[in-house]
Amino acid sequence: MSICNKKTLLCLAVSGSLFSVSYAANANDHHDHNHHDGEHHESEHRHHDAHVHGVVETNIAQDGDHLLFEITAPGADVVGFEHAPKDDAQKQVLANAVKTLNNPNLIFTLPENAKCTFEEAHVSHNLVNHNDHDDHEHDHDHDHDHDHDQHDGEHHKEHGKHGEFSAQYEYHCEAISNLDQIETQWFTHFPHTHKMTIQYLGDAGQKAASLTPKSSVITL
């Protein structure tokens, strides 16, 4: 069972309330990406899942003594590719990445005096093999309708190559009032990322920040 099914209010805070700040903070990144695909379709369709290479989005919601992290990362940032593994080497890279993501203690460091205990992780990705099905549809469309084939090609390019990872972590913190900062080691494990946007919502209010390999701590 995913964390969101258990912590509905926290997930609404992460996915809903934080979106407006996340969208504004990343407007320039969205513009750069839209220049690549020439349309606004993606940002309109995907909203807070808007896909920007080199940028990982992290939302953090605190409610009482519960702390929930939600990470959305492009496949290129995590494993260096955005498609289903094509060989054993890529399969191993993917497996190692999933293993790392399932261990949030490798990703984030919380203050010891906050007494936070990791409770649950939920990691998913869409780097699955639909190539045979997509290629069949692509070839079929090419034989019958060039315009539709072009659209299908763009669809395949966006959805077939925009592989993403999602990770959710839940903590219980006995002394949540001592949670005054969060440090990430994301850049050590996934060096393709050049920026992590942080959106925080908790008792102390709402905060937005951008972390980099040289500045990897957010002060709450």
CSV table of C-alpha atoms in Angstrom, one decimal:
chain,number,residue,atom,x,y,z
A,1,MET,CA,0.0,0.0,0.0
A,2,SER,CA,1.4,3.4,-0.9
A,3,ILE,CA,2.0,6.0,1.7
A,4,CYS,CA,-0.5,8.3,0.0
A,5,ASN,CA,-3.3,5.8,0.6
A,6,LYS,CA,-2.5,6.0,4.3
A,7,LYS,CA,-1.7,9.7,4.7
A,8,THR,CA,-4.3,11.3,2.5
A,9,LEU,CA,-4.1,14.7,4.2
A,10,LEU,CA,-0.3,14.8,4.0
A,11,CYS,CA,-0.4,13.8,0.3
A,12,LEU,CA,-2.9,16.5,-0.5
A,13,ALA,CA,-0.6,19.0,1.1
A,14,VAL,CA,2.3,17.7,-0.9
A,15,SER,CA,0.6,17.3,-4.2
A,16,GLY,CA,-1.9,20.2,-3.9
A,17,SER,CA,-1.0,23.1,-1.7
A,18,LEU,CA,2.7,23.0,-2.7
A,19,PHE,CA,2.1,22.9,-6.4
A,20,SER,CA,1.5,26.7,-6.8
A,21,VAL,CA,4.9,27.4,-5.2
A,22,SER,CA,6.6,24.7,-7.1
A,23,TYR,CA,5.2,25.9,-10.4
A,24,ALA,CA,6.3,29.5,-9.8
A,25,ALA,CA,9.7,28.5,-8.6
A,26,ASN,CA,10.3,26.4,-11.7
A,27,ALA,CA,8.7,28.7,-14.3
A,28,ASN,CA,12.1,29.3,-16.0
A,29,ASP,CA,12.9,25.6,-16.1
A,30,HIS,CA,9.5,24.9,-17.7
A,31,HIS,CA,10.2,27.5,-20.3
A,32,ASP,CA,13.5,25.9,-21.2
A,33,HIS,CA,11.9,22.5,-21.6
A,34,ASN,CA,9.0,23.8,-23.6
A,35,HIS,CA,11.5,25.3,-26.0
A,36,HIS,CA,12.7,21.8,-26.5
A,37,ASP,CA,9.3,20.3,-27.4
A,38,GLY,CA,7.8,23.4,-28.9
A,39,GLU,CA,4.5,23.2,-27.1
A,40,HIS,CA,2.9,23.9,-23.8
A,41,HIS,CA,1.1,20.6,-23.9
A,42,GLU,CA,3.3,18.9,-21.4
A,43,SER,CA,3.1,21.6,-18.6
A,44,GLU,CA,-0.6,21.7,-19.0
A,45,HIS,CA,-1.1,18.0,-19.0
A,46,ARG,CA,1.5,17.0,-16.4
A,47,HIS,CA,1.4,20.0,-14.0
A,48,HIS,CA,3.6,19.4,-11.0
A,49,ASP,CA,5.1,16.4,-12.8
A,50,ALA,CA,6.6,18.7,-15.5
A,51,HIS,CA,9.8,17.1,-16.6
A,52,VAL,CA,13.0,19.1,-16.5
A,53,HIS,CA,16.3,17.3,-17.0
A,54,GLY,CA,18.8,18.0,-14.2
A,55,VAL,CA,16.1,19.2,-11.8
A,56,VAL,CA,14.6,17.0,-9.1
A,57,GLU,CA,11.4,18.1,-7.3
A,58,THR,CA,11.1,17.3,-3.6
A,59,ASN,CA,8.0,18.2,-1.6
A,60,ILE,CA,8.0,17.8,2.2
A,61,ALA,CA,4.9,18.0,4.4
A,62,GLN,CA,4.9,17.9,8.2
A,63,ASP,CA,1.7,17.2,10.2
A,64,GLY,CA,2.1,16.7,13.9
A,65,ASP,CA,4.9,14.2,14.4
A,66,HIS,CA,4.6,12.9,10.9
A,67,LEU,CA,7.0,13.9,8.1
A,68,LEU,CA,6.4,12.9,4.4
A,69,PHE,CA,8.8,13.4,1.5
A,70,GLU,CA,7.7,13.1,-2.1
A,71,ILE,CA,10.4,13.1,-4.8
A,72,THR,CA,9.9,13.3,-8.6
A,73,ALA,CA,13.0,12.8,-10.7
A,74,PRO,CA,13.7,12.4,-14.4
A,75,GLY,CA,15.1,9.0,-15.3
A,76,ALA,CA,18.1,10.7,-16.9
A,77,ASP,CA,19.0,12.1,-13.5
A,78,VAL,CA,18.7,8.8,-11.7
A,79,VAL,CA,20.0,6.2,-14.1
A,80,GLY,CA,21.3,8.2,-17.1
A,81,PHE,CA,18.5,7.1,-19.4
A,82,GLU,CA,14.7,7.5,-19.8
A,83,HIS,CA,13.6,4.2,-21.4
A,84,ALA,CA,13.3,0.6,-20.4
A,85,PRO,CA,16.7,-1.1,-19.8
A,86,LYS,CA,18.1,-2.3,-23.1
A,87,ASP,CA,20.8,-4.6,-21.7
A,88,ASP,CA,22.0,-6.3,-18.5
A,89,ALA,CA,24.2,-3.3,-17.6
A,90,GLN,CA,21.2,-0.9,-17.7
A,91,LYS,CA,19.1,-3.4,-15.8
A,92,GLN,CA,21.8,-3.5,-13.1
A,93,VAL,CA,22.0,0.3,-13.0
A,94,LEU,CA,18.2,0.5,-12.6
A,95,ALA,CA,18.2,-2.1,-9.8
A,96,ASN,CA,20.9,-0.3,-8.0
A,97,ALA,CA,19.0,3.0,-8.3
A,98,VAL,CA,15.8,1.5,-6.9
A,99,LYS,CA,17.7,0.0,-4.0
A,100,THR,CA,19.3,3.3,-3.2
A,101,LEU,CA,16.0,5.2,-3.4
A,102,ASN,CA,14.4,2.6,-1.1
A,103,ASN,CA,16.9,3.6,1.6
A,104,PRO,CA,16.0,7.3,2.5
A,105,ASN,CA,18.9,7.4,5.0
A,106,LEU,CA,21.2,7.5,2.0
A,107,ILE,CA,19.2,10.4,0.5
A,108,PHE,CA,18.4,12.7,3.5
A,109,THR,CA,20.0,13.4,6.9
A,110,LEU,CA,17.7,14.7,9.6
A,111,PRO,CA,18.8,16.3,12.9
A,112,GLU,CA,19.4,13.6,15.5
A,113,ASN,CA,17.7,15.6,18.2
A,114,ALA,CA,14.4,15.6,16.2
A,115,LYS,CA,14.3,11.8,16.9
A,116,CYS,CA,12.9,10.9,13.5
A,117,THR,CA,12.4,7.2,12.7
A,118,PHE,CA,11.9,6.1,9.2
A,119,GLU,CA,8.7,4.1,8.8
A,120,GLU,CA,7.9,3.5,5.1
A,121,ALA,CA,9.2,4.0,1.6
A,122,HIS,CA,7.3,3.7,-1.7
A,123,VAL,CA,9.4,3.9,-4.9
A,124,SER,CA,8.1,3.6,-8.4
A,125,HIS,CA,9.2,4.4,-12.0
A,126,ASN,CA,7.9,4.1,-15.5
A,127,LEU,CA,11.0,2.8,-17.2
A,128,VAL,CA,9.1,-0.3,-18.3
A,129,ASN,CA,9.3,-2.0,-21.7
A,130,HIS,CA,6.4,-1.0,-23.9
A,131,ASN,CA,8.6,-0.8,-27.0
A,132,ASP,CA,7.1,-3.7,-28.8
A,133,HIS,CA,3.6,-2.3,-28.5
A,134,ASP,CA,4.5,1.2,-29.3
A,135,ASP,CA,6.6,0.2,-32.3
A,136,HIS,CA,3.7,-1.8,-33.6
A,137,GLU,CA,1.4,1.1,-33.4
A,138,HIS,CA,4.0,3.4,-34.9
A,139,ASP,CA,4.5,1.2,-37.9
A,140,HIS,CA,0.8,0.7,-38.4
A,141,ASP,CA,0.1,4.4,-38.3
A,142,HIS,CA,2.9,5.1,-40.8
A,143,ASP,CA,1.3,2.8,-43.3
A,144,HIS,CA,-2.1,4.6,-43.1
A,145,ASP,CA,-1.7,8.1,-42.0
A,146,HIS,CA,1.4,10.2,-42.1
A,147,ASP,CA,0.0,13.0,-39.9
A,148,HIS,CA,-1.1,10.5,-37.2
A,149,ASP,CA,2.2,8.8,-37.5
A,150,GLN,CA,3.9,12.1,-36.8
A,151,HIS,CA,1.7,12.7,-33.8
A,152,ASP,CA,2.3,9.2,-32.6
A,153,GLY,CA,6.0,9.8,-32.9
A,154,GLU,CA,5.8,12.9,-30.8
A,155,HIS,CA,3.6,11.0,-28.3
A,156,HIS,CA,6.2,8.2,-28.1
A,157,LYS,CA,9.0,10.8,-27.7
A,158,GLU,CA,7.3,12.5,-24.8
A,159,HIS,CA,5.8,9.5,-23.0
A,160,GLY,CA,8.3,6.8,-24.0
A,161,LYS,CA,11.4,8.8,-23.2
A,162,HIS,CA,10.2,10.9,-20.3
A,163,GLY,CA,10.9,8.2,-17.8
A,164,GLU,CA,10.5,9.3,-14.2
A,165,PHE,CA,11.1,8.0,-10.7
A,166,SER,CA,8.8,8.8,-7.8
A,167,ALA,CA,9.8,8.2,-4.2
A,168,GLN,CA,7.8,8.8,-1.0
A,169,TYR,CA,9.2,8.5,2.5
A,170,GLU,CA,7.4,8.6,5.8
A,171,TYR,CA,9.0,9.4,9.1
A,172,HIS,CA,7.8,9.6,12.7
A,173,CYS,CA,9.6,12.3,14.7
A,174,GLU,CA,9.3,12.3,18.5
A,175,ALA,CA,10.8,15.8,18.8
A,176,ILE,CA,9.5,17.4,15.5
A,177,SER,CA,10.1,20.9,17.0
A,178,ASN,CA,13.8,20.2,16.7
A,179,LEU,CA,13.6,19.7,13.0
A,180,ASP,CA,15.4,22.8,12.0
A,181,GLN,CA,17.2,21.7,8.8
A,182,ILE,CA,17.3,18.8,6.3
A,183,GLU,CA,20.4,17.8,4.4
A,184,THR,CA,20.4,15.8,1.2
A,185,GLN,CA,23.1,13.4,-0.2
A,186,TRP,CA,21.1,13.1,-3.5
A,187,PHE,CA,23.8,14.7,-5.6
A,188,THR,CA,26.4,12.1,-4.3
A,189,HIS,CA,24.3,9.2,-5.5
A,190,PHE,CA,22.8,10.8,-8.6
A,191,PRO,CA,25.4,13.2,-10.0
A,192,HIS,CA,23.4,13.9,-13.2
A,193,THR,CA,21.2,16.2,-11.1
A,194,HIS,CA,22.3,19.8,-10.9
A,195,LYS,CA,19.4,21.2,-8.8
A,196,MET,CA,16.8,19.9,-6.3
A,197,THR,CA,13.8,22.2,-5.7
A,198,ILE,CA,12.4,21.8,-2.2
A,199,GLN,CA,8.9,22.8,-1.2
A,200,TYR,CA,8.2,22.5,2.5
A,201,LEU,CA,4.9,22.8,4.3
A,202,GLY,CA,4.6,22.4,8.1
A,203,ASP,CA,3.9,24.0,11.4
A,204,ALA,CA,6.6,26.6,10.8
A,205,GLY,CA,4.9,27.6,7.6
A,206,GLN,CA,5.7,27.2,3.9
A,207,LYS,CA,9.2,27.5,2.4
A,208,ALA,CA,10.8,27.0,-1.0
A,209,ALA,CA,14.5,26.5,-1.7
A,210,SER,CA,16.8,25.2,-4.4
A,211,LEU,CA,19.6,22.9,-3.4
A,212,THR,CA,22.7,22.2,-5.4
A,213,PRO,CA,25.8,19.9,-5.0
A,214,LYS,CA,27.6,22.9,-3.3
A,215,SER,CA,24.6,23.9,-1.2
A,216,SER,CA,22.7,20.8,0.0
A,217,VAL,CA,21.0,21.9,3.2
A,218,ILE,CA,17.6,23.6,3.7
A,219,THR,CA,17.1,25.5,6.9
A,220,LEU,CA,13.5,25.3,8.2
